[in-house]
PDB file of C-alpha atoms in Angstrom:
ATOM      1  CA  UNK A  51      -3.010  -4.331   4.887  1.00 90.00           C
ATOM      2  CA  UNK A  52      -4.033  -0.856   3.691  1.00 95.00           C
ATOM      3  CA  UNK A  53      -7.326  -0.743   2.060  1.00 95.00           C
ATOM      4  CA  UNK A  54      -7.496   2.760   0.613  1.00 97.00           C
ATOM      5  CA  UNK A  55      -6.069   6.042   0.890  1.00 96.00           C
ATOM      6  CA  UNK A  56      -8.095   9.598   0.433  1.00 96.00           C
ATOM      7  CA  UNK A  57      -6.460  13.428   1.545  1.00 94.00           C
ATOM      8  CA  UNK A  58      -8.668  15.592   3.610  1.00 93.00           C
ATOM      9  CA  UNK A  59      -7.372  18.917   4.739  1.00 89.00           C
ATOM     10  CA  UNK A  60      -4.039  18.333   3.308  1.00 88.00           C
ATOM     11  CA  UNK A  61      -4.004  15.081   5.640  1.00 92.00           C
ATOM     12  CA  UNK A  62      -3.403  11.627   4.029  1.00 94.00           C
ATOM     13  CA  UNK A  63      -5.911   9.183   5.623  1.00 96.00           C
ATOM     14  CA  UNK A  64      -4.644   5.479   5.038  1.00 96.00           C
ATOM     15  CA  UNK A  65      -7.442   2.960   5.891  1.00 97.00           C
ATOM     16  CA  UNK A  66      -6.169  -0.195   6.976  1.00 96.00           C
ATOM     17  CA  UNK A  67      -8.726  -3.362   7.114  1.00 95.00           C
ATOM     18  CA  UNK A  68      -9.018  -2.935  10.647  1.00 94.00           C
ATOM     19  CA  UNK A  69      -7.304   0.803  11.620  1.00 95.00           C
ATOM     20  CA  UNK A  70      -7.012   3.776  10.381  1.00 95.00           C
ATOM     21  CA  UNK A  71      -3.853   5.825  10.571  1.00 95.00           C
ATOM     22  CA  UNK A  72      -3.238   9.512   9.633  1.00 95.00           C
ATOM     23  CA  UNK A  73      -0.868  11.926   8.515  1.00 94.00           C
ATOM     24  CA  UNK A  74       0.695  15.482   7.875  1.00 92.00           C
ATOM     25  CA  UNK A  75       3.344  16.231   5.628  1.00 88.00           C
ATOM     26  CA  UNK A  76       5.969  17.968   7.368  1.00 86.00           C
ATOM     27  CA  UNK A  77       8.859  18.128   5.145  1.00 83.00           C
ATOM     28  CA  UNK A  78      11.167  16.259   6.791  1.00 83.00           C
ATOM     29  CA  UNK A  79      13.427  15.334   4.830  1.00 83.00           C
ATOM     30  CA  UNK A  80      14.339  11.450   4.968  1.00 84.00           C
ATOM     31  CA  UNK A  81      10.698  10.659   4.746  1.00 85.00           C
ATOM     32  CA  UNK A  82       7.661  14.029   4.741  1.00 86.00           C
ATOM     33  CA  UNK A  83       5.111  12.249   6.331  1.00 88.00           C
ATOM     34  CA  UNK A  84       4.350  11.663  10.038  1.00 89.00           C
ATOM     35  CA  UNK A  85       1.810  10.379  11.702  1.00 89.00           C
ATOM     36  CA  UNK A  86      -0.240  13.149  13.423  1.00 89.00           C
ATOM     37  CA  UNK A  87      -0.740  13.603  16.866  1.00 87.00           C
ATOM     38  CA  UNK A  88      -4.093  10.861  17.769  1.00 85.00           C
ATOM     39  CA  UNK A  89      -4.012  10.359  14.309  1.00 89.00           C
ATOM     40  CA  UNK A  90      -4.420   6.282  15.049  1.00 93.00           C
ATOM     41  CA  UNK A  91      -8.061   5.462  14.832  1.00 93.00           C
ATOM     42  CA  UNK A  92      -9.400   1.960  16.080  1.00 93.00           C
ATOM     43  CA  UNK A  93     -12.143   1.376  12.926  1.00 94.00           C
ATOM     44  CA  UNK A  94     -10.657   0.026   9.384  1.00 95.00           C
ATOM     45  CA  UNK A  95     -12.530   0.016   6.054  1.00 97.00           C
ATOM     46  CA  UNK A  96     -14.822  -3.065   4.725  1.00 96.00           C
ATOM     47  CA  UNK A  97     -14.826  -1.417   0.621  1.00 96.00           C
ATOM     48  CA  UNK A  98     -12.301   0.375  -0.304  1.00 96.00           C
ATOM     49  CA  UNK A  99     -14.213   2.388  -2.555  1.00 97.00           C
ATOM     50  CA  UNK A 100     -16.633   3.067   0.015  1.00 97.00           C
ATOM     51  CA  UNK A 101     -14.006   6.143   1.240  1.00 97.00           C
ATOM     52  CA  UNK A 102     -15.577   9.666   0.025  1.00 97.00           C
ATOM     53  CA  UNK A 103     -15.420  13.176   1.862  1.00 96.00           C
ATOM     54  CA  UNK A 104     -17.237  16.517   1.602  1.00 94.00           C
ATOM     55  CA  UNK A 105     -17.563  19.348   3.709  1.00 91.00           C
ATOM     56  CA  UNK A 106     -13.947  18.520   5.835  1.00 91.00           C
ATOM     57  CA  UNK A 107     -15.680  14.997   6.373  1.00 94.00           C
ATOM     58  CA  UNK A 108     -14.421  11.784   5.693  1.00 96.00           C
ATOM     59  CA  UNK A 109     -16.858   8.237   5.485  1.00 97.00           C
ATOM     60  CA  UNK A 110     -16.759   5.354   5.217  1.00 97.00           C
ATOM     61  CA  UNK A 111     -17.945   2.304   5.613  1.00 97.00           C
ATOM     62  CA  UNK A 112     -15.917   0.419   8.369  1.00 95.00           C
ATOM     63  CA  UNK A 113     -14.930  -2.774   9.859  1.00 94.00           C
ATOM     64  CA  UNK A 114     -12.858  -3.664  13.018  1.00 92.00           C
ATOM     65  CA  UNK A 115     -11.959  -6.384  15.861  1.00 91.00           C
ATOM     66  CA  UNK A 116     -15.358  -6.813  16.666  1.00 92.00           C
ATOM     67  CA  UNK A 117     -17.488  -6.854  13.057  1.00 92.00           C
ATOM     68  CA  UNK A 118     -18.362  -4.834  10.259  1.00 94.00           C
ATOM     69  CA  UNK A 119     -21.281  -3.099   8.375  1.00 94.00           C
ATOM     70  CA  UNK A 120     -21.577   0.423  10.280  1.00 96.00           C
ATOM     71  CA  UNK A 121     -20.634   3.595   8.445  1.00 97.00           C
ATOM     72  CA  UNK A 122     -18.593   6.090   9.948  1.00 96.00           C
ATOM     73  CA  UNK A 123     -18.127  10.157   9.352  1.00 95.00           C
ATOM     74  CA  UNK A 124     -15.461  11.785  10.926  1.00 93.00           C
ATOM     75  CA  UNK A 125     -14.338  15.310  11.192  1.00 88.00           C
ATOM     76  CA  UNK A 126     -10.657  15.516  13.141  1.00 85.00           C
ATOM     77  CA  UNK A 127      -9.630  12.455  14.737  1.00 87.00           C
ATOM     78  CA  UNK A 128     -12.917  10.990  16.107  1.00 89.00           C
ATOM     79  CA  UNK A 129     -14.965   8.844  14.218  1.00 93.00           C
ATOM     80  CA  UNK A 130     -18.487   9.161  14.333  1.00 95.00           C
ATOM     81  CA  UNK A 131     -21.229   6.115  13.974  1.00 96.00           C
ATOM     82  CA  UNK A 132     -23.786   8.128  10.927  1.00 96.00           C
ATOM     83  CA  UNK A 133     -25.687   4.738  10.268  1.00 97.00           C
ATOM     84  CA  UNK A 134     -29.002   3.925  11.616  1.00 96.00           C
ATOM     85  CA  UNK A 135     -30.133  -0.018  12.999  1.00 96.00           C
ATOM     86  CA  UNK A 136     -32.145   0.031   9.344  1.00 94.00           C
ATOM     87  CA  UNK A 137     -29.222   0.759   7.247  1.00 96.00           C
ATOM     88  CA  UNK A 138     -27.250  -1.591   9.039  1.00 97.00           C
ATOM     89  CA  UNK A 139     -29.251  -4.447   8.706  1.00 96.00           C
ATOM     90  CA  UNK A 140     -30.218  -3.771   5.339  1.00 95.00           C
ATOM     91  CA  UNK A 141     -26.292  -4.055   5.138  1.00 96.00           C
ATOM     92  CA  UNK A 142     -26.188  -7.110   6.780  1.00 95.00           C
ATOM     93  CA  UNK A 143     -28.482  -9.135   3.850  1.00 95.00           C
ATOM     94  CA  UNK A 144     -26.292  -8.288   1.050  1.00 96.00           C
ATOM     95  CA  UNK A 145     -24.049 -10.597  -0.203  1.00 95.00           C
ATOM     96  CA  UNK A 146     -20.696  -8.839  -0.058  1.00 96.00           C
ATOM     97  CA  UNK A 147     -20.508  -5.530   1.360  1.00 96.00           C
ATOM     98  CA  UNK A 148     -16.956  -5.166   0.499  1.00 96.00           C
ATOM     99  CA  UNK A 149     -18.093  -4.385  -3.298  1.00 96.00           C
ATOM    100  CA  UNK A 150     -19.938  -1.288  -2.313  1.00 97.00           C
ATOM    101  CA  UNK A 151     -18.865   1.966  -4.017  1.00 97.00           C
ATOM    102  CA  UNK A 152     -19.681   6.096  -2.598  1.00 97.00           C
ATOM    103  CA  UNK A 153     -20.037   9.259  -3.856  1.00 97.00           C
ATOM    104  CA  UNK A 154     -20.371  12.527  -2.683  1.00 97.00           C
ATOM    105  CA  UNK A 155     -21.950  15.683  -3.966  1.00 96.00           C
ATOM    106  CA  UNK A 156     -23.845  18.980  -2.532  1.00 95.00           C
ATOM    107  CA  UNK A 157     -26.695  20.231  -4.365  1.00 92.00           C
ATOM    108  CA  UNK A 158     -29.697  22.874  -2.844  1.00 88.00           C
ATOM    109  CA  UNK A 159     -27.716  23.368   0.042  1.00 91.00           C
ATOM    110  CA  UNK A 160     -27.867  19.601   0.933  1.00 93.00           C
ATOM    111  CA  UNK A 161     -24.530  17.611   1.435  1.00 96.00           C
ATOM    112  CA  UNK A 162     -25.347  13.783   0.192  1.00 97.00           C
ATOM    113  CA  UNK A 163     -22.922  10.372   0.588  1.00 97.00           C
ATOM    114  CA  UNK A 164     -23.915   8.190  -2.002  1.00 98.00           C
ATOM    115  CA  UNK A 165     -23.739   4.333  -1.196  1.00 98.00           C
ATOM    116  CA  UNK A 166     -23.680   1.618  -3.320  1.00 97.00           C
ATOM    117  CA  UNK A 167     -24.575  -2.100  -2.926  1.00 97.00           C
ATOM    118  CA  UNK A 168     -24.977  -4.625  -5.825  1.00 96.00           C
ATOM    119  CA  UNK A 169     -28.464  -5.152  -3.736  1.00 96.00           C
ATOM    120  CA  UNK A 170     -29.359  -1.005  -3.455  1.00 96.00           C
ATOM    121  CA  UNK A 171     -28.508   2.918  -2.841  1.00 97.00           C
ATOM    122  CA  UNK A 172     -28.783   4.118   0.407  1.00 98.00           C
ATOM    123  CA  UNK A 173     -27.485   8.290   0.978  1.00 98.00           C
ATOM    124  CA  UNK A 174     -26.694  10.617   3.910  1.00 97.00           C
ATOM    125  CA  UNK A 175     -28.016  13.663   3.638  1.00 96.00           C
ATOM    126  CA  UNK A 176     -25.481  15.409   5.863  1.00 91.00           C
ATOM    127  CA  UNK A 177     -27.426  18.793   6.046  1.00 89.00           C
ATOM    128  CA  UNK A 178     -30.420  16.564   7.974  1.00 92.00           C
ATOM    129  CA  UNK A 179     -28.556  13.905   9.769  1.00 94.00           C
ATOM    130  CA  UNK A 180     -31.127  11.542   7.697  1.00 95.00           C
ATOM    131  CA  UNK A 181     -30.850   8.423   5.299  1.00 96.00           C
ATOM    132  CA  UNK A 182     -33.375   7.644   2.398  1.00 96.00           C
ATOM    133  CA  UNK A 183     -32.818   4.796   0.001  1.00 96.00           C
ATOM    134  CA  UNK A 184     -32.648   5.732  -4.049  1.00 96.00           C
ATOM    135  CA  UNK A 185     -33.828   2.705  -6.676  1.00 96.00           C
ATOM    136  CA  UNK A 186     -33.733   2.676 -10.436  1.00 96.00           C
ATOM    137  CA  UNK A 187     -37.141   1.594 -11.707  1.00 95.00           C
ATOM    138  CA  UNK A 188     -37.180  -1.744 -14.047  1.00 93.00           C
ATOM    139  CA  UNK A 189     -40.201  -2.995 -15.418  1.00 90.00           C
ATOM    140  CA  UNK A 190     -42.070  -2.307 -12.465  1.00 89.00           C
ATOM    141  CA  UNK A 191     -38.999  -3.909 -10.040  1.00 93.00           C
ATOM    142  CA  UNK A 192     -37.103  -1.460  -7.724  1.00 95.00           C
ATOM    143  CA  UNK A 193     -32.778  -2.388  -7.996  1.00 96.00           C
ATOM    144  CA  UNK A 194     -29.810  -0.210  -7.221  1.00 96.00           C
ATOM    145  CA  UNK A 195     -29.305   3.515  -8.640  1.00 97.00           C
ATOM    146  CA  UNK A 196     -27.954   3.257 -11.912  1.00 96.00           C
ATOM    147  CA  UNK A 197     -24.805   6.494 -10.853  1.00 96.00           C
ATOM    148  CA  UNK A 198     -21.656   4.759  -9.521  1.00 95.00           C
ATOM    149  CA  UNK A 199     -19.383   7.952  -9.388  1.00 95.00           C
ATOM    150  CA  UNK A 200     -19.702  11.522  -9.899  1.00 96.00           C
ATOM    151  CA  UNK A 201     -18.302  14.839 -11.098  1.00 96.00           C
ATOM    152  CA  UNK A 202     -19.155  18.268 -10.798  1.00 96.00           C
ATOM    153  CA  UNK A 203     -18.105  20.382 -13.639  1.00 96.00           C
ATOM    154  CA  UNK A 204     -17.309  23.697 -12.592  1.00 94.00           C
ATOM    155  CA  UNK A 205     -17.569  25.545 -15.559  1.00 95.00           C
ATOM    156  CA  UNK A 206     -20.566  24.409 -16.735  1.00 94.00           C
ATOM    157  CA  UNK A 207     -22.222  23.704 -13.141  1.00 93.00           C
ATOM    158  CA  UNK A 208     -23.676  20.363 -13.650  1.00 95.00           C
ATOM    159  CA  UNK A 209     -23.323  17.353 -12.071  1.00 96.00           C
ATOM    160  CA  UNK A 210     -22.390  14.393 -14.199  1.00 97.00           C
ATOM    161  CA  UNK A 211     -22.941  10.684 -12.980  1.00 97.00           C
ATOM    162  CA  UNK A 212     -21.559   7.341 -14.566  1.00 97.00           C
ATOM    163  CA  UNK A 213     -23.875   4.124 -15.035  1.00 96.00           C
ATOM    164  CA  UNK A 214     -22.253   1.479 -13.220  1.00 95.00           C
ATOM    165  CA  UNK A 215     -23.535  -1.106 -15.855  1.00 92.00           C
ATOM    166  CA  UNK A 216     -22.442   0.612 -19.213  1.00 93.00           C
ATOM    167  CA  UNK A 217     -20.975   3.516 -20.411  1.00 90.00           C
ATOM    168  CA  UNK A 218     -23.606   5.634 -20.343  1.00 95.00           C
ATOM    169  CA  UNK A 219     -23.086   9.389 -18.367  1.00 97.00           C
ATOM    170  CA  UNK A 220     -26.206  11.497 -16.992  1.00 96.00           C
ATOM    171  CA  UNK A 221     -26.778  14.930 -15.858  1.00 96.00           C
ATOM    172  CA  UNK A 222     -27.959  15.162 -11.950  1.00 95.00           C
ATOM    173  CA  UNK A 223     -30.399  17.366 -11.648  1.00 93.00           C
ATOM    174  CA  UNK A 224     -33.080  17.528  -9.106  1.00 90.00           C
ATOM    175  CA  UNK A 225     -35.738  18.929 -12.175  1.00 89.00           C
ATOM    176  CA  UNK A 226     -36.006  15.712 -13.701  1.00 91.00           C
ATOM    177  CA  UNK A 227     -38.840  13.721 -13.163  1.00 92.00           C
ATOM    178  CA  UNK A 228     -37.715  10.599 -14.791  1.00 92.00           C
ATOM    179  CA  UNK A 229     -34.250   8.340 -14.949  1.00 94.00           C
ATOM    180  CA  UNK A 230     -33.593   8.897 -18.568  1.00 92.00           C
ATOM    181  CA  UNK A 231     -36.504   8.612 -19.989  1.00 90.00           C
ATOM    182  CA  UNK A 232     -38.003   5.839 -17.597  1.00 93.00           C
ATOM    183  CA  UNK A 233     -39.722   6.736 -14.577  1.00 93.00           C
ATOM    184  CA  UNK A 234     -39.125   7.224 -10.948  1.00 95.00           C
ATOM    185  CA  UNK A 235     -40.950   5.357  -8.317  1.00 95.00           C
ATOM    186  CA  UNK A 236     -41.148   7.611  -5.089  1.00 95.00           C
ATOM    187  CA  UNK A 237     -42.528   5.721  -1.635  1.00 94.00           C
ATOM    188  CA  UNK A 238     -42.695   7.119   1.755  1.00 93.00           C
ATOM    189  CA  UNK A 239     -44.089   5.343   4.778  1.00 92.00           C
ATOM    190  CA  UNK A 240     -45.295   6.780   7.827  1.00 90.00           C
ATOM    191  CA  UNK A 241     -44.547   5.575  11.333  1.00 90.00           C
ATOM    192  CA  UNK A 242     -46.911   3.110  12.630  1.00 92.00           C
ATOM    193  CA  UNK A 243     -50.348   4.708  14.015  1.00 93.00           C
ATOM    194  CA  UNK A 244     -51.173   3.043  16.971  1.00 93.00           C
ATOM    195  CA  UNK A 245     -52.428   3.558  20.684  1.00 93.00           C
ATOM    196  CA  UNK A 246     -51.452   0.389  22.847  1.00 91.00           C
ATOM    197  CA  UNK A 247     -53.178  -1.681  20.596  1.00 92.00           C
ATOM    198  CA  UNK A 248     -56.444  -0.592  21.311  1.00 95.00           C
ATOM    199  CA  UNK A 249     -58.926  -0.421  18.239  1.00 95.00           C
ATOM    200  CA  UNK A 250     -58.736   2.953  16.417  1.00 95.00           C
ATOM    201  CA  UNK A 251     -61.126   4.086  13.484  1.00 95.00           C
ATOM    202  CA  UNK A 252     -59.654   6.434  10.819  1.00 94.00           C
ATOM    203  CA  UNK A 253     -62.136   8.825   8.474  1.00 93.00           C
ATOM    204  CA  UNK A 254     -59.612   9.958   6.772  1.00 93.00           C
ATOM    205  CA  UNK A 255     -55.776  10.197   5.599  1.00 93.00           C
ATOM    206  CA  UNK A 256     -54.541  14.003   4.703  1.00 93.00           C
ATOM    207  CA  UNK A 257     -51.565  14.127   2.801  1.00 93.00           C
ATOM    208  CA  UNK A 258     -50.089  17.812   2.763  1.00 93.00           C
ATOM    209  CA  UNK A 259     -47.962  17.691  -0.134  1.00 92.00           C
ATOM    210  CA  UNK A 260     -47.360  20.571  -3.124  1.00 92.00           C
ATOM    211  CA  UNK A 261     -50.618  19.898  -5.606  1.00 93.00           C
ATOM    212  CA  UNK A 262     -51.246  21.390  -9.290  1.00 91.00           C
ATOM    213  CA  UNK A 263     -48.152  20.078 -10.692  1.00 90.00           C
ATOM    214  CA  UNK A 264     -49.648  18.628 -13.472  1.00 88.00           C
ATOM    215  CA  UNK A 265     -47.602  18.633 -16.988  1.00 85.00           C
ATOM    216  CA  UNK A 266     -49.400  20.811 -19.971  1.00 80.00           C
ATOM    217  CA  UNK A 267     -50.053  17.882 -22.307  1.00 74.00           C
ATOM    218  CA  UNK A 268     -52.010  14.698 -22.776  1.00 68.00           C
ATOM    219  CA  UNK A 269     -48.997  12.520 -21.758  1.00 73.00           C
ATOM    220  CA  UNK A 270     -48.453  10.387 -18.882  1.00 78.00           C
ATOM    221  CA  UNK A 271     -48.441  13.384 -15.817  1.00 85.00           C
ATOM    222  CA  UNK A 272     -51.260  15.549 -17.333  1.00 90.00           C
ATOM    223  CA  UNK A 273     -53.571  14.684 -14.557  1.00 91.00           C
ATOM    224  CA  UNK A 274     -51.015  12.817 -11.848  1.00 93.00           C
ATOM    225  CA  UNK A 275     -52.446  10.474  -9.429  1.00 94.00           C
ATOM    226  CA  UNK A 276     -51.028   9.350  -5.908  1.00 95.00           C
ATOM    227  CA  UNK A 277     -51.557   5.763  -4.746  1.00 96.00           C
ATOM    228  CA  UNK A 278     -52.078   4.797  -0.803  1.00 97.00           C
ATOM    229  CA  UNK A 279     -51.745   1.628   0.730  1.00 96.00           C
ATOM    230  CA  UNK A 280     -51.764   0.560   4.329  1.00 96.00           C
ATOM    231  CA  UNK A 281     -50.709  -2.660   6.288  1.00 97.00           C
ATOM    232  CA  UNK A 282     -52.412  -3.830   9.895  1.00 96.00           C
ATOM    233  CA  UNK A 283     -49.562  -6.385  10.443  1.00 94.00           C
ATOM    234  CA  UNK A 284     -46.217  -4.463  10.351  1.00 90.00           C
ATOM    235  CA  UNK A 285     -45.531  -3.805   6.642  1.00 91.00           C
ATOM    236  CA  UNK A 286     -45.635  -7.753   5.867  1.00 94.00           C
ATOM    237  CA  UNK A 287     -49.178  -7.268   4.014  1.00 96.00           C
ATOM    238  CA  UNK A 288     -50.739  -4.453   2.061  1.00 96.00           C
ATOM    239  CA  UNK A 289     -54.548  -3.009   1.102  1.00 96.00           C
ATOM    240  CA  UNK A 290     -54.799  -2.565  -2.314  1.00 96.00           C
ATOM    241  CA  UNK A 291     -53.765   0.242  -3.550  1.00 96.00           C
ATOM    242  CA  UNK A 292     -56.317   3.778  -3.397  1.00 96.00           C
ATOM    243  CA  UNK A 293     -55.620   6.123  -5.874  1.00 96.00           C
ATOM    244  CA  UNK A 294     -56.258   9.954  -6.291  1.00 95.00           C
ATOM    245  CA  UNK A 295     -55.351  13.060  -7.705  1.00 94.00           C
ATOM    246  CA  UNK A 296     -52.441  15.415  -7.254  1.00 93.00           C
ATOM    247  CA  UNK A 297     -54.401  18.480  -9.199  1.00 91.00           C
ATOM    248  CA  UNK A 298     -53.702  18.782 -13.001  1.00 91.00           C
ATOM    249  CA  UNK A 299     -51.862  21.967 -13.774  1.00 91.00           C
ATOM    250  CA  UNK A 300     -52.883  24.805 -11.819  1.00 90.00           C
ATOM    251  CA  UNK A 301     -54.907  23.374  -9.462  1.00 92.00           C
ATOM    252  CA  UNK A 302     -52.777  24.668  -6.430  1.00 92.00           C
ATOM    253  CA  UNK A 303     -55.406  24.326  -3.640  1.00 91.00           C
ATOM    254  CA  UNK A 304     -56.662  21.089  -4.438  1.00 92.00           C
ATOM    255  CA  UNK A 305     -56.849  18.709  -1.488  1.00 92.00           C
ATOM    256  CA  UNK A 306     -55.356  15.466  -1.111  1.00 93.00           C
ATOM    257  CA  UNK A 307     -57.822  13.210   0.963  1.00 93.00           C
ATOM    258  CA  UNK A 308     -58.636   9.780   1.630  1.00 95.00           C
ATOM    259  CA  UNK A 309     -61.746   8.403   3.519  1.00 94.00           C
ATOM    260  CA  UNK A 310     -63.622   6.034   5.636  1.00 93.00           C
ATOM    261  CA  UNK A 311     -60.271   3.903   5.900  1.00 95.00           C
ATOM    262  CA  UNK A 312     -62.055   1.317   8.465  1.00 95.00           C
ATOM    263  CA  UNK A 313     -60.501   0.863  11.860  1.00 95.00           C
ATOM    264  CA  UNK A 314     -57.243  -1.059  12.979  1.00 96.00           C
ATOM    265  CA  UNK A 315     -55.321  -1.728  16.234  1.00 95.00           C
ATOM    266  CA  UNK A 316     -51.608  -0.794  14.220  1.00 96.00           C
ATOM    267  CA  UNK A 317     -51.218   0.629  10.888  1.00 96.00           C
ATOM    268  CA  UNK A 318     -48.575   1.470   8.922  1.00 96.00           C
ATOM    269  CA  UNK A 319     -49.639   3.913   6.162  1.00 96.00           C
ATOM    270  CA  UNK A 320     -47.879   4.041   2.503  1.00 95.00           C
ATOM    271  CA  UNK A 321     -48.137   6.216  -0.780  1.00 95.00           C
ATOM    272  CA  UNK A 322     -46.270   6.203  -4.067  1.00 96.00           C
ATOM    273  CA  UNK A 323     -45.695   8.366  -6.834  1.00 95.00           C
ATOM    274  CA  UNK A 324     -44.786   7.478 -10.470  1.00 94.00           C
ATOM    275  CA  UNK A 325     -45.892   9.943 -12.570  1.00 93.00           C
ATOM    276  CA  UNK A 326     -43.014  12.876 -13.946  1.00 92.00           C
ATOM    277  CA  UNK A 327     -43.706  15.195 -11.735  1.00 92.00           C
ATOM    278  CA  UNK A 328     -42.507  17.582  -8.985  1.00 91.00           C
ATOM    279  CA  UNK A 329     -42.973  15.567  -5.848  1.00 92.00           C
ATOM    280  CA  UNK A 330     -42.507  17.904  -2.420  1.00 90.00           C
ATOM    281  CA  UNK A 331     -44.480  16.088   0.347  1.00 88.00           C
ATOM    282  CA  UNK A 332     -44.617  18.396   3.293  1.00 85.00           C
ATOM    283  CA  UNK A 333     -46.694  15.947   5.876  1.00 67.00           C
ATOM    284  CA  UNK A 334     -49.792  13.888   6.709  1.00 54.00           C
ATOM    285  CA  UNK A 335     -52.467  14.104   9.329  1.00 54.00           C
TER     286      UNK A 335
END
């Protein structure tokens, strides 16, 4: 049965539930289109509106004889696997994957694939060959992005997203600090620290990230504050959470340090952001 159709390149893609066919128009005349040559690709699609394309690419996320959950790019004929082990088994503890909805959209040079689940937002950056997951912050709980579908508007050069759960439409812009007036949680995790299990002792955690982007007024981001946590048993326990400075307006050298952090055999470090600010972590040491 044919699950969904998109054009790419003036080629009609037709996404079966377990193949994929494709074809050319070539004006013949008792029927225009004909399959192209190799144009039979042995991957269907498991959401029909998971199909999206930028950039000559198509993805989606697919399904064939042997299971489903992976999502596929492909540019030509050849489909290529673009999710990670992670994605895939976050994939694999939602309740229907077939539900899930995509976007697409380019913005600072970077070419994203939005995902969908009813359980969260996960997006390709196609310029880094990465995935990073996107929440909507509610009363403290992290749940899916609140944009289902998107358009640019050319003459106005915005992007313009849809709320999935009213009728509510947003501007996209990578200057706001906040999801319409509530804010944005930002986490990042670092790879575990460890060498071979043997006990390490840490004086300190360096984050290298942009400071002094504190907001001019007494509001909540006057003053913003990062919190670190860490967990010594693979991310299924945390510290409590240590909290800091970013560097109020201005304060552009201002060092972002942790110490005496106690020792550990494997760590797995953590920090969050929350305030409205402009967030542009560069590393850690």
């Amino acid at each position: 049965n044919i699950v969904s159709i998109i054009s790419n390149n003036r080629d009609l893609w037709i996404f079966n539930e377990k193949t994929t066919e494709v074809f050319s128009n070539t004006g013949n005349a008792d029927f225009p289109f004909e399959r192209v040559a190799g144009g039979f690709i042995e991957k269907g699609c498991a959401a029909k509106h998971s199909v999206a394309k930028i950039d000559g690419f198509v993805f989606w996320l697919g399904r064939d004889q042997s299971g489903q959950g992976i999502v596929y790019g492909a540019r030509g004929m050849v489909p290529e696997r673009i999710s990670t082990h992670a994605v895939e088994a976050a994939m694999k503890r939602y309740a229907d994957i077939s539900t899930a909805t995509a976007y697409t959209y380019q913005s600072g040079g970077h070419s994203f694939y939005v995902l969908n689940f009813t359980e969260g937002t996960w997006v390709y950056d196609f310029s880094t060959k990465l995935w990073h997951e996107r929440a909507y912050t509610n009363s403290g709980a992290l749940e899916r992005h609140r944009a289902d579908n998107h358009i640019f508007v050319e003459s106005l050069g915005i992007h313009l997203v849809g709320d999935y759960a009213n009728n509510k439409v947003y501007k996209l812009n990578d200057d706001y600090f906040s999801d319409d007036g509530t804010e944005i949680t930002r986490l990042r995790a670092a790879p575990h620290v460890s060498n071979g299990l043997l006990r390490l002792f840490c004086n300190g955690f360096k984050l290298d990230i942009e400071s002094g982007v504190g907001l001019n007024e007494t509001s909540q981001g006057n003053d913003p504050q990062i919190m670190l946590d860490y967990s010594d048993d693979g991310g299924h326990t945390w510290s409590s959470e240590l909290w800091t400075s970013m560097g109020k307006i201005g304060e552009y050298k201002k060092r972002i340090y942790w110490r005496r952090l106690g020792s550990f055999r494997d760590r797995v470090f953590r920090i969050k952001i929350t305030d409205p600010v402009k967030v542009n972590i560069l590393g850690e040491i």
